[in-house]
Amino acid sequence: MSELHQPISKEEFERIRKEITRFRATYKFALDEISTKVNILKEEFQLIHTYNPIEHVNTRVKSGDSIVKKMQKKGLPLSLDVIEKEIKDLAGIRVICSFVSDIYRISDMIQNQADIQVMEVKDYIQNPKPNGYQSLHLLLQIPVFMSDRTVNVNVEMQIRTIAMDFWASLEHKIYYKYNGNVPEKLMLELKEAADTASALDRKMERINQEVNILKETNPEEDVMINPAEMMADLLKRMDKGRK
Ligand code: 0O2
């Protein structure tokens, strides 16, 4: 009988259950912290620059099922210490941006935050994977302050455009549908679709740049405003924003 099949006491079962709950909670807290950071950047951009570079944000703690599959694939034992050491994306945040230039802007801002340690950067935009996958991956370490200790937690941040995300979610479904053995013809079509998505991103970036240049050379006409009226108007707008 393998070690896994040895009967364990109720107390031992309860101890392991608590340990796993605490383990998962640590990654959830890290995601709460990084989400706050991204949301602050998003709101600040909206308020100060009246421009929002972030379309949407998703977070997830890797499911137990995915962890077990990954550990089995790597031929490693299911112990929390080994899982923590070997799986770097237990906590994942995906930031979807409007334009490729926004990806690097957000990445720089995150990397420059004093309490964040950048462990690794994988730029699959400059160097797409052979199947066409594109995204900027940052492996970050952020401190989580608990009641009795501070833990530095790994978080994988994937930053990509809407087009990259559309491609990746479809490819992910196809990959799992075929259990990793995607037929050659479909792989070629997916690669073509990735190139099309990439061309679309380049085109949108160019259009956006042209619009920005137009805005700079043709600013809206200045209107003479009474400063007191302007102040009152701005304060009222802030009230509305707060509701
Ligand atoms: P899920 O379900 O998203 O969590 P690793 O696989 O982490 O041991 P690797 O390949 O060096 O090692 O990691 P990398 O390149 O940083 O990729 C990790 C994650 O990026 C994946 O997590 C996917 O989310 C995404 N990714 C990477 N390559 C591809 C790809 O070709 N297609 C798609 N759709 N996503 C990709 P998981 O754990 O594989 O999946």
Coordinates of C-alpha atoms and ligand atoms in Angstrom, one line a residue:
M1 CA 0.0 0.0 0.0
S2 CA 1.4 3.5 -0.9
E3 CA 2.0 6.1 1.8
L4 CA -1.0 8.1 0.4
H5 CA -3.3 5.2 1.2
Q6 CA -2.3 4.8 4.8
P7 CA -5.3 5.7 7.1
I8 CA -4.8 9.0 8.9
S9 CA -6.5 10.2 12.2
K10 CA -9.2 12.7 12.2
E11 CA -6.9 15.2 14.0
E12 CA -4.2 14.7 11.3
F13 CA -6.8 15.2 8.6
E14 CA -8.0 18.4 10.2
R15 CA -4.4 19.7 10.6
I16 CA -3.6 19.1 6.9
R17 CA -7.0 20.7 5.9
K18 CA -6.1 23.8 7.9
E19 CA -2.6 23.9 6.4
I20 CA -4.0 23.8 2.8
T21 CA -6.6 26.5 3.6
R22 CA -3.9 28.8 5.0
F23 CA -1.6 28.1 2.0
R24 CA -4.4 29.0 -0.5
A25 CA -5.4 32.1 1.6
T26 CA -1.8 33.5 1.4
Y27 CA -2.0 33.5 -2.4
K28 CA -5.5 35.0 -2.4
F29 CA -4.2 37.9 -0.1
A30 CA -1.3 38.5 -2.5
L31 CA -3.8 38.8 -5.3
D32 CA -5.9 41.2 -3.3
E33 CA -2.8 43.4 -2.8
I34 CA -1.7 43.3 -6.5
S35 CA -5.3 44.0 -7.6
T36 CA -5.4 47.1 -5.4
K37 CA -2.2 48.3 -7.0
V38 CA -3.5 47.8 -10.5
N39 CA -6.8 49.4 -9.7
I40 CA -5.1 52.5 -8.2
L41 CA -3.1 52.9 -11.5
K42 CA -6.3 52.5 -13.5
E43 CA -8.3 55.0 -11.4
E44 CA -5.4 57.5 -11.3
F45 CA -5.1 57.3 -15.1
Q46 CA -8.8 57.9 -15.5
L47 CA -8.9 60.8 -13.1
I48 CA -5.7 62.6 -14.1
H49 CA -5.1 61.7 -17.8
T50 CA -8.8 61.0 -18.6
Y51 CA -7.5 57.9 -20.4
N52 CA -7.9 54.3 -19.3
P53 CA -5.1 52.0 -20.5
I54 CA -6.6 48.9 -18.7
E55 CA -9.6 47.2 -20.3
H56 CA -10.1 44.6 -17.5
V57 CA -8.4 42.5 -14.9
N58 CA -8.8 38.9 -13.8
T59 CA -7.3 37.1 -10.9
R60 CA -7.2 33.4 -9.9
V61 CA -5.6 31.1 -7.4
K62 CA -4.6 28.0 -9.4
S63 CA -7.2 25.3 -8.8
G64 CA -6.3 22.2 -6.8
D65 CA -7.0 20.1 -9.9
S66 CA -4.5 22.1 -12.0
I67 CA -1.9 21.9 -9.2
V68 CA -2.2 18.1 -9.0
K69 CA -1.9 17.7 -12.8
K70 CA 1.1 20.0 -13.0
M71 CA 2.9 18.2 -10.2
Q72 CA 2.1 14.8 -11.7
K73 CA 3.4 16.1 -15.1
K74 CA 6.7 17.2 -13.4
G75 CA 6.8 13.9 -11.5
L76 CA 7.0 15.7 -8.2
P77 CA 5.5 14.8 -4.7
L78 CA 2.4 16.6 -3.5
S79 CA 3.9 18.5 -0.6
L80 CA 3.1 22.1 0.0
D81 CA 6.8 23.1 0.2
V82 CA 7.5 21.5 -3.2
I83 CA 4.4 23.0 -4.7
E84 CA 5.4 26.4 -3.5
K85 CA 8.9 26.1 -4.9
E86 CA 8.0 24.5 -8.2
I87 CA 4.7 26.3 -9.3
K88 CA 5.4 30.0 -9.8
D89 CA 1.9 30.9 -11.0
L90 CA -0.2 29.7 -8.0
A91 CA -1.4 33.3 -7.9
G92 CA -2.1 34.8 -11.3
I93 CA -3.3 38.2 -12.4
R94 CA -4.1 39.0 -16.0
V95 CA -4.3 42.6 -17.1
I96 CA -5.9 43.3 -20.5
C97 CA -4.8 46.6 -22.1
S98 CA -6.1 48.5 -25.1
F99 CA -2.7 48.9 -26.9
V100 CA 0.7 47.3 -26.9
S101 CA 2.3 50.5 -25.7
D102 CA 0.0 50.4 -22.6
I103 CA 1.4 46.9 -21.8
Y104 CA 4.9 48.3 -21.4
R105 CA 3.7 51.4 -19.6
I106 CA 1.8 49.3 -17.0
S107 CA 4.7 46.9 -16.7
D108 CA 7.2 49.8 -16.0
M109 CA 4.9 51.2 -13.3
I110 CA 4.5 47.9 -11.6
Q111 CA 8.2 47.1 -11.8
N112 CA 9.1 50.5 -10.3
Q113 CA 7.0 50.0 -7.1
A114 CA 9.3 49.9 -4.1
D115 CA 7.7 46.9 -2.4
I116 CA 7.6 44.7 -5.5
Q117 CA 10.5 42.5 -6.4
V118 CA 10.7 41.4 -10.0
M119 CA 12.0 37.9 -10.2
E120 CA 11.7 37.2 -13.9
V121 CA 10.3 38.9 -17.1
K122 CA 9.3 36.8 -20.1
D123 CA 8.5 38.9 -23.1
Y124 CA 6.4 36.8 -25.4
I125 CA 5.5 39.9 -27.4
Q126 CA 9.1 40.6 -28.6
N127 CA 9.6 36.8 -28.7
P128 CA 6.3 35.1 -29.4
K129 CA 6.1 31.3 -28.7
P130 CA 6.3 29.1 -31.8
N131 CA 2.5 28.6 -31.8
G132 CA 2.0 32.4 -31.9
Y133 CA 1.3 33.0 -28.2
Q134 CA 1.9 36.6 -27.2
S135 CA 1.9 38.2 -23.7
L136 CA 4.2 39.9 -21.3
H137 CA 4.8 37.8 -18.2
L138 CA 6.2 39.3 -15.0
L139 CA 7.0 37.0 -12.1
L140 CA 6.7 39.2 -9.1
Q141 CA 7.2 38.8 -5.3
I142 CA 5.1 40.9 -3.0
P143 CA 5.0 41.1 0.8
V144 CA 1.8 40.0 2.5
F145 CA 1.4 41.2 6.0
M146 CA -0.3 38.7 8.2
S147 CA -1.2 38.8 11.9
D148 CA 2.0 37.2 13.1
R149 CA 4.4 37.3 10.1
T150 CA 5.2 38.8 6.7
V151 CA 5.4 36.4 3.7
N152 CA 6.9 37.2 0.3
V153 CA 4.5 35.7 -2.2
N154 CA 5.0 34.9 -5.9
V155 CA 2.5 36.3 -8.3
E156 CA 2.5 35.8 -12.0
M157 CA 1.2 38.9 -13.9
Q158 CA 0.3 38.4 -17.6
I159 CA -0.2 41.6 -19.5
R160 CA -1.7 41.5 -23.0
T161 CA -4.0 43.3 -25.4
I162 CA -7.6 42.3 -26.2
A163 CA -6.5 40.7 -29.4
M164 CA -3.8 38.6 -27.7
D165 CA -6.3 37.6 -25.0
F166 CA -8.9 36.6 -27.6
W167 CA -6.4 34.4 -29.3
A168 CA -5.0 32.8 -26.1
S169 CA -8.4 31.9 -24.7
L170 CA -9.4 30.1 -27.9
E171 CA -6.1 28.4 -28.2
H172 CA -6.3 27.3 -24.6
K173 CA -9.7 25.7 -25.2
I174 CA -8.5 23.9 -28.4
Y175 CA -5.4 22.7 -26.6
Y176 CA -7.4 21.1 -23.8
K177 CA -10.0 19.7 -26.3
Y178 CA -7.3 17.8 -28.1
N179 CA -5.4 17.0 -24.9
G180 CA -2.4 18.8 -26.1
N181 CA -2.2 17.0 -29.5
V182 CA -3.7 19.7 -31.7
P183 CA -3.9 18.6 -35.4
E184 CA -1.2 20.1 -37.6
K185 CA -3.8 21.9 -39.8
L186 CA -5.4 23.6 -36.8
M187 CA -2.0 24.6 -35.4
L188 CA -1.2 26.3 -38.7
E189 CA -4.5 28.1 -38.7
L190 CA -3.9 29.2 -35.1
K191 CA -0.5 30.6 -36.0
E192 CA -2.1 32.5 -38.9
A193 CA -4.8 33.9 -36.5
A194 CA -2.0 35.0 -34.1
D195 CA -0.3 36.9 -36.9
T196 CA -3.6 38.5 -37.8
A197 CA -4.1 39.5 -34.2
S198 CA -0.7 41.0 -34.1
A199 CA -1.3 42.9 -37.3
L200 CA -4.5 44.3 -35.8
D201 CA -2.7 45.4 -32.7
R202 CA -0.1 47.3 -34.8
K203 CA -2.8 48.9 -36.8
M204 CA -4.8 50.0 -33.7
E205 CA -1.6 51.4 -32.2
R206 CA -0.9 53.5 -35.3
I207 CA -4.5 54.8 -35.4
N208 CA -4.3 55.7 -31.7
Q209 CA -1.0 57.6 -32.3
E210 CA -2.6 59.5 -35.2
V211 CA -5.6 60.5 -33.0
N212 CA -3.2 61.7 -30.3
I213 CA -1.2 63.8 -32.7
L214 CA -4.5 65.3 -34.0
K215 CA -5.5 66.1 -30.5
E216 CA -2.2 67.8 -29.8
T217 CA -2.2 69.9 -33.0
N218 CA -5.9 70.7 -32.9
P219 CA -6.8 71.2 -29.3
E220 CA -10.4 72.2 -28.5
E221 CA -10.8 76.0 -28.5
D222 CA -10.1 77.6 -25.1
V223 CA -13.3 78.9 -23.5
M224 CA -13.3 81.9 -21.1
I225 CA -14.7 80.6 -17.8
N226 CA -15.3 82.4 -14.6
P227 CA -12.9 80.7 -12.1
A228 CA -15.5 80.6 -9.3
E229 CA -18.0 79.0 -11.6
M230 CA -15.4 76.5 -12.8
M231 CA -14.5 75.6 -9.2
A232 CA -18.1 75.0 -8.3
D233 CA -18.7 73.0 -11.4
L234 CA -15.6 70.7 -10.7
L235 CA -16.7 70.2 -7.1
K236 CA -20.2 69.2 -8.2
R237 CA -18.8 66.7 -10.7
M238 CA -16.6 65.2 -7.9
D239 CA -19.8 64.7 -5.8
K240 CA -21.4 62.8 -8.7
G241 CA -18.3 60.6 -9.2
R242 CA -18.5 59.6 -5.5
K243 CA -22.0 58.2 -5.7
Ligands
0O2_1 P1 -3.3 28.2 -16.9 O1 -4.5 27.4 -17.0 O2 -3.5 29.6 -17.6 O3 -2.8 28.4 -15.5 P2 5.1 26.5 -16.6 O4 4.0 26.0 -17.6 O5 4.5 27.7 -15.8 O6 5.7 25.5 -15.7 P3 6.4 28.0 -18.6 O7 5.8 27.4 -19.9 O8 7.8 28.5 -18.7 O9 6.3 27.0 -17.4 O10 5.5 29.2 -18.1 P4 5.1 30.5 -19.0 O11 5.7 30.4 -20.3 O12 5.4 31.7 -18.1 O13 3.5 30.2 -19.1 C1 2.7 30.1 -18.0 C2 1.3 30.5 -18.3 O14 1.2 31.3 -19.5 C3 0.3 29.4 -18.7 O15 -0.2 28.8 -17.5 C4 -0.7 30.1 -19.6 O16 -1.6 30.8 -18.7 C5 0.1 31.0 -20.3 N1 0.6 30.4 -21.6 C6 1.9 30.1 -21.9 N2 2.0 29.6 -23.1 C7 0.8 29.6 -23.6 C8 0.2 29.2 -24.9 O17 0.9 28.7 -25.8 N3 -1.1 29.3 -25.0 C9 -1.9 29.8 -24.1 N4 -3.3 29.9 -24.4 N5 -1.5 30.2 -22.9 C10 -0.1 30.1 -22.6 P5 -0.7 27.3 -17.5 O18 -0.4 26.8 -16.1 O19 -0.2 26.5 -18.6 O20 -2.2 27.4 -17.7

